[in-house]
Amino acid sequence: MSGNAKLASQVTAVDPVWDAIVAGAREIVAKEPSLATLVLASILNHDTFETALAHRLAEKLHHDEVPADLIRHAFDDALKEAPHIGAEARADLAATYERDPACHRALEPLLYFKGYQAIQTHRFAHALYKAGRRDFALYLQSRSSQVFQVDINPAVPMGKGIMLDHGTGLVIGETAVVGDNVSMLQGVTLGGTGKAEQDRHPKIGNGVLIGAGAKILGNIKIGDCSRIGAGSVVLKEVPPRVTVAGVPAKIIGEAGCAQPASVMDQMVLVYDQNV
């Protein structure tokens, strides 16, 4: 092997996300031996991030009717069809680590956080859906909804760098689109306004922060780097870089920063002009 080829091999082998996960796993085994079996099976028995991710998700989604081994085989097929899943999952993990103050180690989303696990299940389901395996993809959607309380139609294209905090109660409909670097909290709905089969769900731009319990309904665009206040009901398009809040939601000011999804500032201050 030539010097250049050796160098290229070394460069491609560098995986700081996986290295950090492995280091964290070894620390758990040393400090909490009672979890050694879980950590070995989920992380330390694997050579790559992708195989560990597929194993962890398959074990979580296991059911007697469709056991973990069958799910892992399907995930292997998905990775062959869409090898970018690994890069996107790493970006999601980095986003969670950076944005969630409750996340203190790189391995925590992979091992424990159901919001992260639900997004990765969706990535595999979406790849299988695009490959023509619609029924298996729909099964994964159904099973993910049962296990993680997160219901995302497998047809939905999802950007990278997604952070789903807690995850419980998230619903995303079939014709929705989610951009890059989006943060969503629990109870968010990206829904339709009727039973028509045409394009009927929201299109979420890049860098958007969607607060807990927000409902965004209809085929409307949410502009880049905007901020949706907790509990809001959004029925109209939202321009880029603004904050909307209320029922129905109205523009109440600027977004407050260049990247709301990264900053995660959900405080919405509304001043009474009559005071």
PDB file of C-alpha atoms in Angstrom:
ATOM      1  CA  MET A   1       0.000   0.000   0.000  1.00  0.00           C
ATOM      2  CA  SER A   2       1.380   3.420  -0.974  1.00  0.00           C
ATOM      3  CA  GLY A   3       1.952   6.184   1.583  1.00  0.00           C
ATOM      4  CA  ASN A   4      -1.011   8.166   0.249  1.00  0.00           C
ATOM      5  CA  ALA A   5      -3.260   5.127   0.447  1.00  0.00           C
ATOM      6  CA  LYS A   6      -2.214   4.470   4.039  1.00  0.00           C
ATOM      7  CA  LEU A   7      -2.886   8.083   4.954  1.00  0.00           C
ATOM      8  CA  ALA A   8      -6.310   7.955   3.300  1.00  0.00           C
ATOM      9  CA  SER A   9      -7.132   4.775   5.221  1.00  0.00           C
ATOM     10  CA  GLN A  10      -6.147   6.407   8.507  1.00  0.00           C
ATOM     11  CA  VAL A  11      -8.202   9.512   7.763  1.00  0.00           C
ATOM     12  CA  THR A  12     -11.336   7.568   6.919  1.00  0.00           C
ATOM     13  CA  ALA A  13     -10.917   5.529  10.122  1.00  0.00           C
ATOM     14  CA  VAL A  14     -11.108   8.602  12.336  1.00  0.00           C
ATOM     15  CA  ASP A  15     -14.512   8.759  14.027  1.00  0.00           C
ATOM     16  CA  PRO A  16     -14.489  11.100  17.043  1.00  0.00           C
ATOM     17  CA  VAL A  17     -18.170  10.521  17.807  1.00  0.00           C
ATOM     18  CA  TRP A  18     -17.701   6.769  18.009  1.00  0.00           C
ATOM     19  CA  ASP A  19     -14.459   7.162  19.976  1.00  0.00           C
ATOM     20  CA  ALA A  20     -16.264   9.325  22.549  1.00  0.00           C
ATOM     21  CA  ILE A  21     -19.103   6.792  22.821  1.00  0.00           C
ATOM     22  CA  VAL A  22     -16.675   3.910  23.373  1.00  0.00           C
ATOM     23  CA  ALA A  23     -14.772   5.878  26.014  1.00  0.00           C
ATOM     24  CA  GLY A  24     -18.011   6.613  27.838  1.00  0.00           C
ATOM     25  CA  ALA A  25     -19.048   2.965  27.635  1.00  0.00           C
ATOM     26  CA  ARG A  26     -15.784   1.795  29.214  1.00  0.00           C
ATOM     27  CA  GLU A  27     -16.261   4.307  31.990  1.00  0.00           C
ATOM     28  CA  ILE A  28     -19.746   2.932  32.744  1.00  0.00           C
ATOM     29  CA  VAL A  29     -18.440  -0.644  32.887  1.00  0.00           C
ATOM     30  CA  ALA A  30     -15.754   0.438  35.356  1.00  0.00           C
ATOM     31  CA  LYS A  31     -18.062   2.496  37.580  1.00  0.00           C
ATOM     32  CA  GLU A  32     -21.375   0.590  37.264  1.00  0.00           C
ATOM     33  CA  PRO A  33     -20.668  -3.131  36.709  1.00  0.00           C
ATOM     34  CA  SER A  34     -24.377  -3.942  36.978  1.00  0.00           C
ATOM     35  CA  LEU A  35     -24.829  -2.321  33.563  1.00  0.00           C
ATOM     36  CA  ALA A  36     -21.889  -4.130  31.957  1.00  0.00           C
ATOM     37  CA  THR A  37     -24.058  -6.572  29.991  1.00  0.00           C
ATOM     38  CA  LEU A  38     -26.143  -3.733  28.525  1.00  0.00           C
ATOM     39  CA  VAL A  39     -23.095  -1.655  27.619  1.00  0.00           C
ATOM     40  CA  LEU A  40     -21.178  -4.569  26.124  1.00  0.00           C
ATOM     41  CA  ALA A  41     -24.142  -5.689  24.008  1.00  0.00           C
ATOM     42  CA  SER A  42     -25.075  -2.166  22.923  1.00  0.00           C
ATOM     43  CA  ILE A  43     -21.650  -0.596  22.338  1.00  0.00           C
ATOM     44  CA  LEU A  44     -18.427  -2.406  23.192  1.00  0.00           C
ATOM     45  CA  ASN A  45     -19.186  -5.555  21.175  1.00  0.00           C
ATOM     46  CA  HIS A  46     -19.440  -3.462  17.993  1.00  0.00           C
ATOM     47  CA  ASP A  47     -16.754  -2.106  15.697  1.00  0.00           C
ATOM     48  CA  THR A  48     -18.665   0.851  14.264  1.00  0.00           C
ATOM     49  CA  PHE A  49     -21.207   3.431  15.272  1.00  0.00           C
ATOM     50  CA  GLU A  50     -23.622   2.176  12.605  1.00  0.00           C
ATOM     51  CA  THR A  51     -23.682  -1.418  13.848  1.00  0.00           C
ATOM     52  CA  ALA A  52     -24.094  -0.266  17.450  1.00  0.00           C
ATOM     53  CA  LEU A  53     -26.951   2.050  16.453  1.00  0.00           C
ATOM     54  CA  ALA A  54     -28.733  -0.680  14.505  1.00  0.00           C
ATOM     55  CA  HIS A  55     -28.329  -3.130  17.390  1.00  0.00           C
ATOM     56  CA  ARG A  56     -29.562  -0.722  20.063  1.00  0.00           C
ATOM     57  CA  LEU A  57     -32.621   0.298  18.074  1.00  0.00           C
ATOM     58  CA  ALA A  58     -33.480  -3.275  17.097  1.00  0.00           C
ATOM     59  CA  GLU A  59     -33.342  -4.386  20.727  1.00  0.00           C
ATOM     60  CA  LYS A  60     -35.601  -1.508  21.769  1.00  0.00           C
ATOM     61  CA  LEU A  61     -38.080  -2.274  18.952  1.00  0.00           C
ATOM     62  CA  HIS A  62     -38.042  -6.053  19.476  1.00  0.00           C
ATOM     63  CA  HIS A  63     -41.391  -7.805  19.524  1.00  0.00           C
ATOM     64  CA  ASP A  64     -42.196 -11.516  19.362  1.00  0.00           C
ATOM     65  CA  GLU A  65     -43.980 -11.002  16.037  1.00  0.00           C
ATOM     66  CA  VAL A  66     -41.009  -9.147  14.493  1.00  0.00           C
ATOM     67  CA  PRO A  67     -37.926  -9.945  16.571  1.00  0.00           C
ATOM     68  CA  ALA A  68     -34.748  -7.901  16.840  1.00  0.00           C
ATOM     69  CA  ASP A  69     -32.807 -10.094  14.397  1.00  0.00           C
ATOM     70  CA  LEU A  70     -35.258  -9.365  11.580  1.00  0.00           C
ATOM     71  CA  ILE A  71     -35.175  -5.673  12.370  1.00  0.00           C
ATOM     72  CA  ARG A  72     -31.352  -5.647  12.327  1.00  0.00           C
ATOM     73  CA  HIS A  73     -31.356  -7.323   8.902  1.00  0.00           C
ATOM     74  CA  ALA A  74     -33.738  -4.651   7.627  1.00  0.00           C
ATOM     75  CA  PHE A  75     -31.505  -1.934   9.086  1.00  0.00           C
ATOM     76  CA  ASP A  76     -28.487  -3.478   7.339  1.00  0.00           C
ATOM     77  CA  ASP A  77     -30.410  -3.271   4.068  1.00  0.00           C
ATOM     78  CA  ALA A  78     -31.318   0.342   4.807  1.00  0.00           C
ATOM     79  CA  LEU A  79     -27.669   1.256   5.425  1.00  0.00           C
ATOM     80  CA  LYS A  80     -26.737  -0.236   2.059  1.00  0.00           C
ATOM     81  CA  GLU A  81     -29.440   1.825   0.354  1.00  0.00           C
ATOM     82  CA  ALA A  82     -28.733   4.973   2.375  1.00  0.00           C
ATOM     83  CA  PRO A  83     -25.219   4.971   3.892  1.00  0.00           C
ATOM     84  CA  HIS A  84     -25.688   8.646   4.794  1.00  0.00           C
ATOM     85  CA  ILE A  85     -27.843   7.493   7.739  1.00  0.00           C
ATOM     86  CA  GLY A  86     -24.661   7.149   9.785  1.00  0.00           C
ATOM     87  CA  ALA A  87     -23.524  10.724   9.148  1.00  0.00           C
ATOM     88  CA  GLU A  88     -27.000  12.097   9.873  1.00  0.00           C
ATOM     89  CA  ALA A  89     -27.260  10.096  13.101  1.00  0.00           C
ATOM     90  CA  ARG A  90     -23.888  11.459  14.204  1.00  0.00           C
ATOM     91  CA  ALA A  91     -25.082  14.998  13.475  1.00  0.00           C
ATOM     92  CA  ASP A  92     -28.241  14.370  15.513  1.00  0.00           C
ATOM     93  CA  LEU A  93     -26.166  13.021  18.385  1.00  0.00           C
ATOM     94  CA  ALA A  94     -23.856  16.042  18.285  1.00  0.00           C
ATOM     95  CA  ALA A  95     -26.899  18.346  18.232  1.00  0.00           C
ATOM     96  CA  THR A  96     -28.394  16.630  21.266  1.00  0.00           C
ATOM     97  CA  TYR A  97     -25.102  16.757  23.161  1.00  0.00           C
ATOM     98  CA  GLU A  98     -24.646  20.452  22.385  1.00  0.00           C
ATOM     99  CA  ARG A  99     -28.231  21.627  22.971  1.00  0.00           C
ATOM    100  CA  ASP A 100     -29.569  19.478  25.795  1.00  0.00           C
ATOM    101  CA  PRO A 101     -28.160  20.552  29.179  1.00  0.00           C
ATOM    102  CA  ALA A 102     -29.179  17.160  30.593  1.00  0.00           C
ATOM    103  CA  CYS A 103     -26.836  15.361  28.164  1.00  0.00           C
ATOM    104  CA  HIS A 104     -23.365  15.072  29.673  1.00  0.00           C
ATOM    105  CA  ARG A 105     -21.722  12.322  27.565  1.00  0.00           C
ATOM    106  CA  ALA A 106     -21.806  11.382  23.898  1.00  0.00           C
ATOM    107  CA  LEU A 107     -23.164   7.901  24.568  1.00  0.00           C
ATOM    108  CA  GLU A 108     -26.251   9.031  26.493  1.00  0.00           C
ATOM    109  CA  PRO A 109     -28.530   9.726  23.489  1.00  0.00           C
ATOM    110  CA  LEU A 110     -27.629   6.377  21.903  1.00  0.00           C
ATOM    111  CA  LEU A 111     -28.063   4.423  25.098  1.00  0.00           C
ATOM    112  CA  TYR A 112     -30.890   6.208  26.921  1.00  0.00           C
ATOM    113  CA  PHE A 113     -32.673   9.081  25.103  1.00  0.00           C
ATOM    114  CA  LYS A 114     -35.870   7.964  23.409  1.00  0.00           C
ATOM    115  CA  GLY A 115     -36.193  11.180  21.413  1.00  0.00           C
ATOM    116  CA  TYR A 116     -32.864  10.460  19.734  1.00  0.00           C
ATOM    117  CA  GLN A 117     -33.711   6.789  19.301  1.00  0.00           C
ATOM    118  CA  ALA A 118     -37.057   7.665  17.703  1.00  0.00           C
ATOM    119  CA  ILE A 119     -35.439   9.990  15.150  1.00  0.00           C
ATOM    120  CA  GLN A 120     -32.934   7.289  14.186  1.00  0.00           C
ATOM    121  CA  THR A 121     -35.691   4.695  13.859  1.00  0.00           C
ATOM    122  CA  HIS A 122     -37.405   7.103  11.493  1.00  0.00           C
ATOM    123  CA  ARG A 123     -34.225   7.463   9.411  1.00  0.00           C
ATOM    124  CA  PHE A 124     -34.116   3.704   8.869  1.00  0.00           C
ATOM    125  CA  ALA A 125     -37.861   3.572   8.170  1.00  0.00           C
ATOM    126  CA  HIS A 126     -37.587   6.417   5.644  1.00  0.00           C
ATOM    127  CA  ALA A 127     -34.759   4.639   3.802  1.00  0.00           C
ATOM    128  CA  LEU A 128     -36.781   1.426   3.641  1.00  0.00           C
ATOM    129  CA  TYR A 129     -39.843   3.364   2.491  1.00  0.00           C
ATOM    130  CA  LYS A 130     -37.872   4.913  -0.368  1.00  0.00           C
ATOM    131  CA  ALA A 131     -36.494   1.473  -1.264  1.00  0.00           C
ATOM    132  CA  GLY A 132     -40.038   0.159  -1.783  1.00  0.00           C
ATOM    133  CA  ARG A 133     -40.447  -1.633   1.561  1.00  0.00           C
ATOM    134  CA  ARG A 134     -43.468   0.435   2.572  1.00  0.00           C
ATOM    135  CA  ASP A 135     -45.027  -2.143   4.878  1.00  0.00           C
ATOM    136  CA  PHE A 136     -41.875  -2.708   6.906  1.00  0.00           C
ATOM    137  CA  ALA A 137     -41.451   1.064   7.150  1.00  0.00           C
ATOM    138  CA  LEU A 138     -45.027   1.451   8.387  1.00  0.00           C
ATOM    139  CA  TYR A 139     -44.437  -1.325  10.903  1.00  0.00           C
ATOM    140  CA  LEU A 140     -41.423   0.576  12.246  1.00  0.00           C
ATOM    141  CA  GLN A 141     -43.548   3.729  12.518  1.00  0.00           C
ATOM    142  CA  SER A 142     -46.182   1.832  14.490  1.00  0.00           C
ATOM    143  CA  ARG A 143     -43.658   0.126  16.737  1.00  0.00           C
ATOM    144  CA  SER A 144     -41.745   3.373  17.348  1.00  0.00           C
ATOM    145  CA  SER A 145     -45.006   5.029  18.370  1.00  0.00           C
ATOM    146  CA  GLN A 146     -45.593   2.263  20.908  1.00  0.00           C
ATOM    147  CA  VAL A 147     -42.053   2.189  22.297  1.00  0.00           C
ATOM    148  CA  PHE A 148     -40.982   5.840  22.133  1.00  0.00           C
ATOM    149  CA  GLN A 149     -44.367   7.654  21.983  1.00  0.00           C
ATOM    150  CA  VAL A 150     -43.161   9.334  18.773  1.00  0.00           C
ATOM    151  CA  ASP A 151     -45.206   8.973  15.573  1.00  0.00           C
ATOM    152  CA  ILE A 152     -43.485  10.063  12.344  1.00  0.00           C
ATOM    153  CA  ASN A 153     -44.775   8.897   8.976  1.00  0.00           C
ATOM    154  CA  PRO A 154     -41.922   7.120   7.129  1.00  0.00           C
ATOM    155  CA  ALA A 155     -42.494   9.253   4.012  1.00  0.00           C
ATOM    156  CA  VAL A 156     -41.256  12.387   5.821  1.00  0.00           C
ATOM    157  CA  PRO A 157     -37.795  13.625   4.709  1.00  0.00           C
ATOM    158  CA  MET A 158     -35.812  14.734   7.733  1.00  0.00           C
ATOM    159  CA  GLY A 159     -32.733  16.962   7.682  1.00  0.00           C
ATOM    160  CA  LYS A 160     -29.621  16.425   9.767  1.00  0.00           C
ATOM    161  CA  GLY A 161     -28.762  17.880  13.165  1.00  0.00           C
ATOM    162  CA  ILE A 162     -32.231  17.217  14.602  1.00  0.00           C
ATOM    163  CA  MET A 163     -32.741  17.424  18.358  1.00  0.00           C
ATOM    164  CA  LEU A 164     -35.955  15.956  19.730  1.00  0.00           C
ATOM    165  CA  ASP A 165     -36.046  16.756  23.446  1.00  0.00           C
ATOM    166  CA  HIS A 166     -37.944  14.109  25.446  1.00  0.00           C
ATOM    167  CA  GLY A 167     -39.987  13.177  22.376  1.00  0.00           C
ATOM    168  CA  THR A 168     -43.203  12.113  24.086  1.00  0.00           C
ATOM    169  CA  GLY A 169     -46.257  12.983  22.021  1.00  0.00           C
ATOM    170  CA  LEU A 170     -44.509  14.125  18.829  1.00  0.00           C
ATOM    171  CA  VAL A 171     -46.634  13.586  15.683  1.00  0.00           C
ATOM    172  CA  ILE A 172     -45.451  14.359  12.126  1.00  0.00           C
ATOM    173  CA  GLY A 173     -47.766  13.720   9.177  1.00  0.00           C
ATOM    174  CA  GLU A 174     -47.044  12.128   5.810  1.00  0.00           C
ATOM    175  CA  THR A 175     -46.348  15.173   3.610  1.00  0.00           C
ATOM    176  CA  ALA A 176     -44.386  17.208   6.162  1.00  0.00           C
ATOM    177  CA  VAL A 177     -40.755  18.187   5.564  1.00  0.00           C
ATOM    178  CA  VAL A 178     -38.222  18.987   8.295  1.00  0.00           C
ATOM    179  CA  GLY A 179     -35.035  20.909   7.463  1.00  0.00           C
ATOM    180  CA  ASP A 180     -31.560  20.835   9.006  1.00  0.00           C
ATOM    181  CA  ASN A 181     -30.667  21.778  12.587  1.00  0.00           C
ATOM    182  CA  VAL A 182     -34.231  21.824  13.917  1.00  0.00           C
ATOM    183  CA  SER A 183     -35.074  21.433  17.619  1.00  0.00           C
ATOM    184  CA  MET A 184     -38.480  20.170  18.746  1.00  0.00           C
ATOM    185  CA  LEU A 185     -39.785  19.540  22.234  1.00  0.00           C
ATOM    186  CA  GLN A 186     -42.420  17.159  23.518  1.00  0.00           C
ATOM    187  CA  GLY A 187     -46.005  17.287  22.333  1.00  0.00           C
ATOM    188  CA  VAL A 188     -45.296  18.952  18.979  1.00  0.00           C
ATOM    189  CA  THR A 189     -47.683  18.217  16.097  1.00  0.00           C
ATOM    190  CA  LEU A 190     -46.936  18.843  12.427  1.00  0.00           C
ATOM    191  CA  GLY A 191     -50.416  18.016  11.201  1.00  0.00           C
ATOM    192  CA  GLY A 192     -52.988  18.532   8.497  1.00  0.00           C
ATOM    193  CA  THR A 193     -56.287  20.375   8.550  1.00  0.00           C
ATOM    194  CA  GLY A 194     -58.504  17.735   6.965  1.00  0.00           C
ATOM    195  CA  LYS A 195     -58.564  14.336   5.299  1.00  0.00           C
ATOM    196  CA  ALA A 196     -57.656  15.416   1.773  1.00  0.00           C
ATOM    197  CA  GLU A 197     -54.826  13.320   0.349  1.00  0.00           C
ATOM    198  CA  GLN A 198     -52.856  16.116  -1.301  1.00  0.00           C
ATOM    199  CA  ASP A 199     -49.836  17.910   0.154  1.00  0.00           C
ATOM    200  CA  ARG A 200     -51.296  18.915   3.507  1.00  0.00           C
ATOM    201  CA  HIS A 201     -48.581  19.154   6.164  1.00  0.00           C
ATOM    202  CA  PRO A 202     -46.086  21.822   7.275  1.00  0.00           C
ATOM    203  CA  LYS A 203     -42.664  22.473   5.769  1.00  0.00           C
ATOM    204  CA  ILE A 204     -40.177  23.332   8.509  1.00  0.00           C
ATOM    205  CA  GLY A 205     -37.137  25.385   7.476  1.00  0.00           C
ATOM    206  CA  ASN A 206     -33.577  25.153   8.782  1.00  0.00           C
ATOM    207  CA  GLY A 207     -32.633  26.176  12.323  1.00  0.00           C
ATOM    208  CA  VAL A 208     -36.219  26.339  13.632  1.00  0.00           C
ATOM    209  CA  LEU A 209     -37.048  25.938  17.328  1.00  0.00           C
ATOM    210  CA  ILE A 210     -40.515  24.500  18.070  1.00  0.00           C
ATOM    211  CA  GLY A 211     -41.588  24.772  21.703  1.00  0.00           C
ATOM    212  CA  ALA A 212     -43.381  22.146  23.765  1.00  0.00           C
ATOM    213  CA  GLY A 213     -46.959  21.427  22.768  1.00  0.00           C
ATOM    214  CA  ALA A 214     -46.923  23.603  19.654  1.00  0.00           C
ATOM    215  CA  LYS A 215     -49.321  22.599  16.853  1.00  0.00           C
ATOM    216  CA  ILE A 216     -48.426  23.568  13.271  1.00  0.00           C
ATOM    217  CA  LEU A 217     -51.267  22.693  10.916  1.00  0.00           C
ATOM    218  CA  GLY A 218     -51.647  22.683   7.162  1.00  0.00           C
ATOM    219  CA  ASN A 219     -49.384  22.974   4.140  1.00  0.00           C
ATOM    220  CA  ILE A 220     -47.594  26.075   5.408  1.00  0.00           C
ATOM    221  CA  LYS A 221     -43.935  27.054   5.465  1.00  0.00           C
ATOM    222  CA  ILE A 222     -42.105  27.852   8.683  1.00  0.00           C
ATOM    223  CA  GLY A 223     -39.213  30.126   7.733  1.00  0.00           C
ATOM    224  CA  ASP A 224     -35.570  29.467   8.537  1.00  0.00           C
ATOM    225  CA  CYS A 225     -34.351  30.280  12.052  1.00  0.00           C
ATOM    226  CA  SER A 226     -37.811  31.120  13.360  1.00  0.00           C
ATOM    227  CA  ARG A 227     -39.108  30.338  16.825  1.00  0.00           C
ATOM    228  CA  ILE A 228     -42.501  28.826  17.694  1.00  0.00           C
ATOM    229  CA  GLY A 229     -43.633  29.481  21.262  1.00  0.00           C
ATOM    230  CA  ALA A 230     -44.737  26.621  23.503  1.00  0.00           C
ATOM    231  CA  GLY A 231     -48.441  25.800  23.222  1.00  0.00           C
ATOM    232  CA  SER A 232     -48.937  27.850  20.054  1.00  0.00           C
ATOM    233  CA  VAL A 233     -51.308  26.873  17.258  1.00  0.00           C
ATOM    234  CA  VAL A 234     -49.783  27.951  13.935  1.00  0.00           C
ATOM    235  CA  LEU A 235     -52.191  28.160  10.994  1.00  0.00           C
ATOM    236  CA  LYS A 236     -50.386  30.625   8.706  1.00  0.00           C
ATOM    237  CA  GLU A 237     -46.933  30.781   7.170  1.00  0.00           C
ATOM    238  CA  VAL A 238     -44.164  32.103   9.395  1.00  0.00           C
ATOM    239  CA  PRO A 239     -41.450  34.357   7.919  1.00  0.00           C
ATOM    240  CA  PRO A 240     -37.786  33.648   8.620  1.00  0.00           C
ATOM    241  CA  ARG A 241     -36.146  34.862  11.848  1.00  0.00           C
ATOM    242  CA  VAL A 242     -39.249  35.801  13.840  1.00  0.00           C
ATOM    243  CA  THR A 243     -40.949  34.547  17.000  1.00  0.00           C
ATOM    244  CA  VAL A 244     -44.608  33.545  16.875  1.00  0.00           C
ATOM    245  CA  ALA A 245     -46.793  32.641  19.841  1.00  0.00           C
ATOM    246  CA  GLY A 246     -50.432  32.314  20.825  1.00  0.00           C
ATOM    247  CA  VAL A 247     -53.673  30.677  19.725  1.00  0.00           C
ATOM    248  CA  PRO A 248     -53.780  31.335  16.872  1.00  0.00           C
ATOM    249  CA  ALA A 249     -50.096  32.213  16.651  1.00  0.00           C
ATOM    250  CA  LYS A 250     -49.038  35.739  15.728  1.00  0.00           C
ATOM    251  CA  ILE A 251     -45.668  37.374  15.181  1.00  0.00           C
ATOM    252  CA  ILE A 252     -44.572  38.930  18.458  1.00  0.00           C
ATOM    253  CA  GLY A 253     -41.017  39.899  17.580  1.00  0.00           C
ATOM    254  CA  GLU A 254     -37.709  38.790  16.148  1.00  0.00           C
ATOM    255  CA  ALA A 255     -36.303  35.336  16.788  1.00  0.00           C
ATOM    256  CA  GLY A 256     -33.921  36.739  19.366  1.00  0.00           C
ATOM    257  CA  CYS A 257     -30.767  35.135  17.962  1.00  0.00           C
ATOM    258  CA  ALA A 258     -29.288  33.844  14.706  1.00  0.00           C
ATOM    259  CA  GLN A 259     -29.865  30.142  15.490  1.00  0.00           C
ATOM    260  CA  PRO A 260     -32.846  29.596  17.833  1.00  0.00           C
ATOM    261  CA  ALA A 261     -32.660  25.809  17.499  1.00  0.00           C
ATOM    262  CA  SER A 262     -29.086  25.801  18.789  1.00  0.00           C
ATOM    263  CA  VAL A 263     -29.568  28.328  21.589  1.00  0.00           C
ATOM    264  CA  MET A 264     -32.804  26.675  22.824  1.00  0.00           C
ATOM    265  CA  ASP A 265     -34.059  29.890  24.461  1.00  0.00           C
ATOM    266  CA  GLN A 266     -37.808  29.362  24.837  1.00  0.00           C
ATOM    267  CA  MET A 267     -38.585  32.414  26.916  1.00  0.00           C
ATOM    268  CA  VAL A 268     -41.202  34.540  25.148  1.00  0.00           C
ATOM    269  CA  LEU A 269     -41.655  37.961  26.713  1.00  0.00           C
ATOM    270  CA  VAL A 270     -44.896  39.770  25.873  1.00  0.00           C
ATOM    271  CA  TYR A 271     -45.193  43.229  27.374  1.00  0.00           C
ATOM    272  CA  ASP A 272     -48.535  44.813  28.214  1.00  0.00           C
ATOM    273  CA  GLN A 273     -48.505  48.098  26.305  1.00  0.00           C
ATOM    274  CA  ASN A 274     -51.241  49.485  28.565  1.00  0.00           C
ATOM    275  CA  VAL A 275     -48.968  49.454  31.620  1.00  0.00           C
TER     276      VAL A 275
END
